[in-house]
mmCIF file of C-alpha atoms in Angstrom:
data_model
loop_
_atom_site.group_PDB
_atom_site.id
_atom_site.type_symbol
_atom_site.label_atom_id
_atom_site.label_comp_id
_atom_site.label_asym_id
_atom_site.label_seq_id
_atom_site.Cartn_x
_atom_site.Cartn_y
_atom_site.Cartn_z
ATOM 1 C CA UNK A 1 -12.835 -9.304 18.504
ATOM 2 C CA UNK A 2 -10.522 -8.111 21.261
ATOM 3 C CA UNK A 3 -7.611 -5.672 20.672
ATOM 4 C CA UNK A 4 -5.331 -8.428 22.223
ATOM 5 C CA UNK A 5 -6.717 -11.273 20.000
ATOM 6 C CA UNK A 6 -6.564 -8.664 16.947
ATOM 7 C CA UNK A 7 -2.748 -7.855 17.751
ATOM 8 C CA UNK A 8 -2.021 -11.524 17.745
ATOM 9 C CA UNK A 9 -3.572 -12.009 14.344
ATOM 10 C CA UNK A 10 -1.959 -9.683 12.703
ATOM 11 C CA UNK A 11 1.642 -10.620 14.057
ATOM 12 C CA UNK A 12 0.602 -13.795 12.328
ATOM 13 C CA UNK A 13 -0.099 -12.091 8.887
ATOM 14 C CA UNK A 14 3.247 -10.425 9.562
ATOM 15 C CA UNK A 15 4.904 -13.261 10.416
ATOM 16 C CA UNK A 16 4.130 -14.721 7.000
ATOM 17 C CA UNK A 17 4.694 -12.103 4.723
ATOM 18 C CA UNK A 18 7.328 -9.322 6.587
ATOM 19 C CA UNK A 19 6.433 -6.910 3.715
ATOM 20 C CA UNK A 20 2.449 -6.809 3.941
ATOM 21 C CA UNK A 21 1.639 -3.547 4.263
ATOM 22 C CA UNK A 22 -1.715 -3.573 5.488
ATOM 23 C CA UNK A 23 -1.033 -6.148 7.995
ATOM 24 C CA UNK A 24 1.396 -3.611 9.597
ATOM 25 C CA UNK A 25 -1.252 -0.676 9.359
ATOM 26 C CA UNK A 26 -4.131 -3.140 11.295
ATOM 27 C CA UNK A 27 -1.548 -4.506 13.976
ATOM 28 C CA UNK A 28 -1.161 -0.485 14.603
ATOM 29 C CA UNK A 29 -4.222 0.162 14.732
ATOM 30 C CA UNK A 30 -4.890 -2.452 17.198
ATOM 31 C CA UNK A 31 -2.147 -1.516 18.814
ATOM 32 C CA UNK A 32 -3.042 1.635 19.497
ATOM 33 C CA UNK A 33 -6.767 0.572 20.660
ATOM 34 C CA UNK A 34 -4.699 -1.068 23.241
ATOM 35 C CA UNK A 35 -3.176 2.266 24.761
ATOM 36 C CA UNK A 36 0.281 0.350 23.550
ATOM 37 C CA UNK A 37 1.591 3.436 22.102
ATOM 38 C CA UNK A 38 5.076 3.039 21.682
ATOM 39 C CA UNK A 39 4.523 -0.269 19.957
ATOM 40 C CA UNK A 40 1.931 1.313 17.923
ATOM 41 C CA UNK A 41 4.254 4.612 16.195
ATOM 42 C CA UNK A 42 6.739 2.020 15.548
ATOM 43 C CA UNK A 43 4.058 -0.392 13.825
ATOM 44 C CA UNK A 44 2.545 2.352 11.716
ATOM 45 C CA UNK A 45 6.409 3.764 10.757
ATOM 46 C CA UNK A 46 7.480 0.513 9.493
ATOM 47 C CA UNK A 47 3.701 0.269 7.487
ATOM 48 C CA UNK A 48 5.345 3.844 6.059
ATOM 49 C CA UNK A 49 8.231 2.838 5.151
ATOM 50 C CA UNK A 50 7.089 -0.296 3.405
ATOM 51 C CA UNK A 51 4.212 2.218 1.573
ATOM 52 C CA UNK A 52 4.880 5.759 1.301
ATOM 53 C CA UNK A 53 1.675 6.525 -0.572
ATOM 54 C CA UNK A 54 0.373 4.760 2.597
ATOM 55 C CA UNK A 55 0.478 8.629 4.344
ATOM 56 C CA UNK A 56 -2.281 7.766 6.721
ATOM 57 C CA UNK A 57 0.408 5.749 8.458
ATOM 58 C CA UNK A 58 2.757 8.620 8.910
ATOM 59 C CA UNK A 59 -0.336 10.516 10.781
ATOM 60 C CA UNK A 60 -1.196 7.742 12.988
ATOM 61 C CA UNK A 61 2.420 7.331 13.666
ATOM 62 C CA UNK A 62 3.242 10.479 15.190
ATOM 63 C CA UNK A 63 -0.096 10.436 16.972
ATOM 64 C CA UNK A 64 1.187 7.184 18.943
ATOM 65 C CA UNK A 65 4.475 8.789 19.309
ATOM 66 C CA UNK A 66 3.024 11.966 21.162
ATOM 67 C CA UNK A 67 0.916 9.653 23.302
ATOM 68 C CA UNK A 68 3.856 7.805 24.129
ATOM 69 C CA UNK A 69 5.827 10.710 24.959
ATOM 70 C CA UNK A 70 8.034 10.369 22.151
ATOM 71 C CA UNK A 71 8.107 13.774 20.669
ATOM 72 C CA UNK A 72 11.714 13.980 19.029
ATOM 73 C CA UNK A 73 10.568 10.311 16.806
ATOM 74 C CA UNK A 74 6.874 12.293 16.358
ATOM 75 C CA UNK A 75 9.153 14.945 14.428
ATOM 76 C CA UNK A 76 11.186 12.887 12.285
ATOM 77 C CA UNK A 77 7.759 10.772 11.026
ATOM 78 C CA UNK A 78 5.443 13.510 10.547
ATOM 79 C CA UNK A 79 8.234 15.762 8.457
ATOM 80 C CA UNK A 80 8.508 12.952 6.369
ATOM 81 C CA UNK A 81 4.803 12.451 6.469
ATOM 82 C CA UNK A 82 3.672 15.976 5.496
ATOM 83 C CA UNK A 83 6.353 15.847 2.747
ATOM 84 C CA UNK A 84 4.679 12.920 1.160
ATOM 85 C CA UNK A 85 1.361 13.999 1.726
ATOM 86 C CA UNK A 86 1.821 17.268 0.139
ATOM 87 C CA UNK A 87 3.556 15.491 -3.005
ATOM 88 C CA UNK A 88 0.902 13.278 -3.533
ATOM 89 C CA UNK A 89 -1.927 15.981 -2.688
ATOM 90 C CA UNK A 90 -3.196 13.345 0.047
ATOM 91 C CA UNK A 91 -5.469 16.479 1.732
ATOM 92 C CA UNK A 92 -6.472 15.251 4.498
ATOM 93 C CA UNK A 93 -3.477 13.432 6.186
ATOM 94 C CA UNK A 94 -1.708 16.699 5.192
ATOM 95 C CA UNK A 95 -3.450 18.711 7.297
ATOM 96 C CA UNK A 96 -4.278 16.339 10.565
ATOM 97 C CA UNK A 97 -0.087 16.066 9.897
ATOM 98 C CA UNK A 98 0.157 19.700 9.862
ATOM 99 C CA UNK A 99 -2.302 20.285 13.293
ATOM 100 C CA UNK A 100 0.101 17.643 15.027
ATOM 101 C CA UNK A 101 3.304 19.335 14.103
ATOM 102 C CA UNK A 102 2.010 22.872 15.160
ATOM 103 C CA UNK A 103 0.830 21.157 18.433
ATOM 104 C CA UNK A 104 4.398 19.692 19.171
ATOM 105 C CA UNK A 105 5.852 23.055 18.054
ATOM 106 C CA UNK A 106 7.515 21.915 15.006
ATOM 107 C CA UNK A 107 7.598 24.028 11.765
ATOM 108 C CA UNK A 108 6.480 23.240 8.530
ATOM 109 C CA UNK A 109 8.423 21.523 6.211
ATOM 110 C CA UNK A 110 9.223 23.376 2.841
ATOM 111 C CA UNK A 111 7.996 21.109 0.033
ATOM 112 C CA UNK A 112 9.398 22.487 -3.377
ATOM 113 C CA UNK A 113 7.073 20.943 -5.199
ATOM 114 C CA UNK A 114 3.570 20.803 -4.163
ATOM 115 C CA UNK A 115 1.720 19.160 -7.269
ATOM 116 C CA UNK A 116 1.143 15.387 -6.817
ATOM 117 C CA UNK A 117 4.058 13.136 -7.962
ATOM 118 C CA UNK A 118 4.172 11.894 -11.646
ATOM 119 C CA UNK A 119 2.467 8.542 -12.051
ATOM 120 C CA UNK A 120 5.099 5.670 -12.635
ATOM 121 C CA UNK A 121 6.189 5.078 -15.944
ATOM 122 C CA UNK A 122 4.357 2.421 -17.750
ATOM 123 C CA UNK A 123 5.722 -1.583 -17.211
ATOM 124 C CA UNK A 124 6.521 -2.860 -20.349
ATOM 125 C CA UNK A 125 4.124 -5.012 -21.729
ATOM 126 C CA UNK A 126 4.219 -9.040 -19.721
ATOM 127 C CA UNK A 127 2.662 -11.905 -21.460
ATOM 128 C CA UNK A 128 -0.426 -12.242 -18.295
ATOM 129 C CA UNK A 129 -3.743 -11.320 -19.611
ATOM 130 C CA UNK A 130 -5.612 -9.203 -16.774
ATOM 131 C CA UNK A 131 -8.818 -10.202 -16.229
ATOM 132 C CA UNK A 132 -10.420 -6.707 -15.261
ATOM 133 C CA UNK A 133 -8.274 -4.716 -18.087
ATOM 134 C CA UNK A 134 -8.578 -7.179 -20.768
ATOM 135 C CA UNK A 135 -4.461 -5.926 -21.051
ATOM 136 C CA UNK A 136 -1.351 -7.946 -20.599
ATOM 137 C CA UNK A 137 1.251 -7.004 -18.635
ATOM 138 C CA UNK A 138 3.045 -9.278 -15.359
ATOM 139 C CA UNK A 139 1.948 -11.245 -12.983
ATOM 140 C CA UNK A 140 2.512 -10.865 -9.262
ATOM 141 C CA UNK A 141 4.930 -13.007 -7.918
ATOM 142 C CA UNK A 142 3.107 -14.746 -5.543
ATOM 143 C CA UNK A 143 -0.977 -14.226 -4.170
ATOM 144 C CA UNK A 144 -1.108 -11.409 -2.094
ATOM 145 C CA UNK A 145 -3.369 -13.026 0.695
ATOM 146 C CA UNK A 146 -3.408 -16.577 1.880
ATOM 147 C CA UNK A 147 -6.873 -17.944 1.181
ATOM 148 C CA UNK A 148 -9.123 -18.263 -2.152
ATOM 149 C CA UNK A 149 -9.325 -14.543 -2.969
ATOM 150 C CA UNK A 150 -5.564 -13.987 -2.763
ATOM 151 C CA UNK A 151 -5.437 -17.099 -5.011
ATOM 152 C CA UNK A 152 -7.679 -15.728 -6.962
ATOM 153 C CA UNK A 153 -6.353 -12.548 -7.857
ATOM 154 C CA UNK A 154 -2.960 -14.354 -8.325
ATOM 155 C CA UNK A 155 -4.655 -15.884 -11.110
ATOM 156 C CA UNK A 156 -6.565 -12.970 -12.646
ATOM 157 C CA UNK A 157 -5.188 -9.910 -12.003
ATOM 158 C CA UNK A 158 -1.871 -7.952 -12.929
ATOM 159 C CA UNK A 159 0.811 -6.684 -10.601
ATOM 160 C CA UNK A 160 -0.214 -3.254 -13.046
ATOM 161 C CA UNK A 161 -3.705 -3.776 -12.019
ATOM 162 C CA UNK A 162 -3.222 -4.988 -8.341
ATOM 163 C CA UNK A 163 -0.653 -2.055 -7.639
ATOM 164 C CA UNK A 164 -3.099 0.649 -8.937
ATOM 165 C CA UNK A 165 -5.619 -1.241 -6.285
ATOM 166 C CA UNK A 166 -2.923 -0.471 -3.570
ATOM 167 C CA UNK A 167 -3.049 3.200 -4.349
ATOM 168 C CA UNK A 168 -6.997 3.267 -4.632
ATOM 169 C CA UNK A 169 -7.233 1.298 -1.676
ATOM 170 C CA UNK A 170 -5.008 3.923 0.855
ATOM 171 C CA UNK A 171 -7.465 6.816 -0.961
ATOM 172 C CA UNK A 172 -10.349 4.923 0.426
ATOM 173 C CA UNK A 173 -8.543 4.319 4.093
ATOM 174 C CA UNK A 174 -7.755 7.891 3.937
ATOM 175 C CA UNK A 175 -11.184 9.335 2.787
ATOM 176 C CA UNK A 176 -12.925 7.543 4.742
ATOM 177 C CA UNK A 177 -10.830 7.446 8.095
ATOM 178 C CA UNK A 178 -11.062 3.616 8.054
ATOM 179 C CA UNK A 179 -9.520 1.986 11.429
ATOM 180 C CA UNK A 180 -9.077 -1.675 10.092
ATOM 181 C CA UNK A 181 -8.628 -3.237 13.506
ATOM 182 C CA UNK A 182 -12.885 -2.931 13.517
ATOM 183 C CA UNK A 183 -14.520 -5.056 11.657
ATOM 184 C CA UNK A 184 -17.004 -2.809 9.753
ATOM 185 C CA UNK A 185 -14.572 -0.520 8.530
ATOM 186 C CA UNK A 186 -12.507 -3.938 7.763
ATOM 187 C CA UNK A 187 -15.696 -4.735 5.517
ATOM 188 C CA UNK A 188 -15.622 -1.624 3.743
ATOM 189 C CA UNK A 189 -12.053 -2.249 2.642
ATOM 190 C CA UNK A 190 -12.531 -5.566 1.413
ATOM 191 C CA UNK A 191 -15.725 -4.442 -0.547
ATOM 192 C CA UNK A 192 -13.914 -1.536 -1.968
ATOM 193 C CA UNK A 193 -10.964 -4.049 -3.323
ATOM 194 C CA UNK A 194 -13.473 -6.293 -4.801
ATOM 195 C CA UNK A 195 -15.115 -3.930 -6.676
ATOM 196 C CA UNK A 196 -12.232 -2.472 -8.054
ATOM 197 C CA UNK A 197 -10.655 -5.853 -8.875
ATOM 198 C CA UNK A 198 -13.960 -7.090 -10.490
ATOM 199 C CA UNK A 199 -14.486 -9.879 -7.925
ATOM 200 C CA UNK A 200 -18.672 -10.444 -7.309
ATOM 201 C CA UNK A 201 -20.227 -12.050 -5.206
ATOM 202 C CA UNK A 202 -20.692 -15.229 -7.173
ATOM 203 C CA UNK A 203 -16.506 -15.218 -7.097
ATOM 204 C CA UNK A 204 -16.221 -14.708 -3.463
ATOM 205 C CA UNK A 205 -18.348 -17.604 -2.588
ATOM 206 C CA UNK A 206 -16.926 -19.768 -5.512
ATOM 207 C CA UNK A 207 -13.624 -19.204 -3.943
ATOM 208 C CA UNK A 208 -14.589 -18.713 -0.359
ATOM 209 C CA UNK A 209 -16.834 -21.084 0.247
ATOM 210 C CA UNK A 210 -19.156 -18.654 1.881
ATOM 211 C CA UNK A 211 -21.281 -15.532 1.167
ATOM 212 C CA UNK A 212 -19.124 -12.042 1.294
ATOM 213 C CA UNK A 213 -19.411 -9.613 4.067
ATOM 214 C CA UNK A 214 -20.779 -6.782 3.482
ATOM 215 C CA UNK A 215 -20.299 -3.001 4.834
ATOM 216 C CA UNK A 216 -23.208 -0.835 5.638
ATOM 217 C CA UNK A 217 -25.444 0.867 2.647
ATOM 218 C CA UNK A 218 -23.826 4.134 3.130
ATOM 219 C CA UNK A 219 -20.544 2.995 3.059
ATOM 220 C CA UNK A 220 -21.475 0.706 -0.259
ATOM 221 C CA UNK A 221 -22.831 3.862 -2.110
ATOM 222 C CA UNK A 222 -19.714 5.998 -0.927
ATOM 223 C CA UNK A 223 -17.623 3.229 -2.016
ATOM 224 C CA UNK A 224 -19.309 3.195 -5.788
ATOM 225 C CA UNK A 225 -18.573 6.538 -5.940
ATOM 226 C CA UNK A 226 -15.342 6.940 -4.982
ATOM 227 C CA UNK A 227 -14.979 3.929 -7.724
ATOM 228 C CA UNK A 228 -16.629 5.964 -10.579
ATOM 229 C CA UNK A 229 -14.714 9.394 -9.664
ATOM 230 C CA UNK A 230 -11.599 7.219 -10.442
ATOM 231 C CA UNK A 231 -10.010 7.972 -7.005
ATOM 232 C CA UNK A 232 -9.719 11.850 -8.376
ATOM 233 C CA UNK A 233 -11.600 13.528 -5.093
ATOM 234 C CA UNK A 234 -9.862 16.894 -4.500
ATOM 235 C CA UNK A 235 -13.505 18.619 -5.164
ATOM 236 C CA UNK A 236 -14.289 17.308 -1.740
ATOM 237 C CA UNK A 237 -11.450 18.438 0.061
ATOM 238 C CA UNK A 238 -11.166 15.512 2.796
ATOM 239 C CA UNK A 239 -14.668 15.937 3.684
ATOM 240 C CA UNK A 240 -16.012 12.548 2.359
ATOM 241 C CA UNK A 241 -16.202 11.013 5.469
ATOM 242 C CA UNK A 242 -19.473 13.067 6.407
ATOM 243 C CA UNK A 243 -21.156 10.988 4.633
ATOM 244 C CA UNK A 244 -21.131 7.879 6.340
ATOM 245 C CA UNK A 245 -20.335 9.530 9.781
ATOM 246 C CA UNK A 246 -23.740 9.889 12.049
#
């Protein structure tokens, strides 16, 4: 699929749900396959601001500001960006953030504290069984996506469970340098989610109506492992990529 026809799509998603987070990070990325810089920064800022564990989004921000020639905006984004990364001990957009702010002659930010922020407290106990935890807790106020899978979840899983997916989910992004505007890495994403949410195959086509797509064997056995290790992956030190990278 064309960047154009990809840009179009997701101002669609957008369209129908103005607080979709991952609908702004594709229409960036897409965006910024078109050489539509300007567009792009402003597309991955408002993904940030909507997500600001999303700190992938604050990178590819101030990369599309540079490109556009808007240094002064590249600043403001990747300050912020470096801050967050650092707090949540996101080691890889930390230090592409910290390579873009040296190249743009812009000092370092001092973080106070550079240990990973506190998880949230614990939501007091709902009366919707999660399907995947076996726990009760809320449910989410509406499906997330617009087809049988967002449905799906809707009627299975948590806003607990689905909001620790959201935070797994911009680890795998991250990790893995996905660009969701390409279909492949697109694949990978939506693999990773169903794992973690329990949905099989059997599910997908019960709900789909058609068989899932799936992401390349390297990218599948990444993706297990990154589910086992829990998300915790500081012992590779943003290097995880390598190994699905020819």
């Amino acid at each position: 699929m064309d960047p154009k026809t990809r840009i179009t799509q997701f101002q669609r998603l957008i369209a129908d749900d103005p607080n979709n987070d991952m609908a702004y990070f594709s229409l960036g990325n897409a965006l910024l396959q078109n050489e539509q810089y300007e567009e792009a920064g402003d597309t991955f800022a408002k993904c940030a601001q909507i997500n600001e564990a999303m700190t992938k989004a604050y990178q590819l921000a101030g990369d599309a500001y540079i490109k556009a020639g808007r240094v002064d905006q590249a600043k403001v984004v990747l300050t912020k960006g470096y801050i967050e990364a650092t707090t949540r001990g996101d080691l890889m957009p930390k230090n592409a953030i910290a390579d873009m702010l040296a190249s743009i002659n812009e000092p370092l930010p001092e973080v106070k504290n550079e240990t990973p922020k506190p998880e949230a407290p614990v939501e007091p106990e709902g009366d919707f069984l999660c399907q995947k935890t076996k726990q009760r807790g809320t449910q989410l106020p509406r499906p997330p996506f617009k087809n049988g899978v967002g449905n799906w979840i809707y009627e299975n899983i948590s806003k607990q469970t689905f909001d620790e997916w959201i935070g797994m989910g911009t680890k795998v992004i991250n990790e893995l340098r996905l660009d969701l505007s390409r279909d492949e890495h697109d694949a990978v994403y939506d693999y990773a989610m169903r794992v973690f949410l329990g949905i099989n195959d059997e599910i997908y086509e019960q709900v789909m109506g058609r068989k899932p797509v799936m992401p390349d064997g390297q990218f599948r056995t990444v993706i297990d492992e990154i589910m086992s290790k829990g998300g915790h992956l500081e012992s590779y030190q943003g290097n995880m990529h390598t190994q699905v990278e020819d």
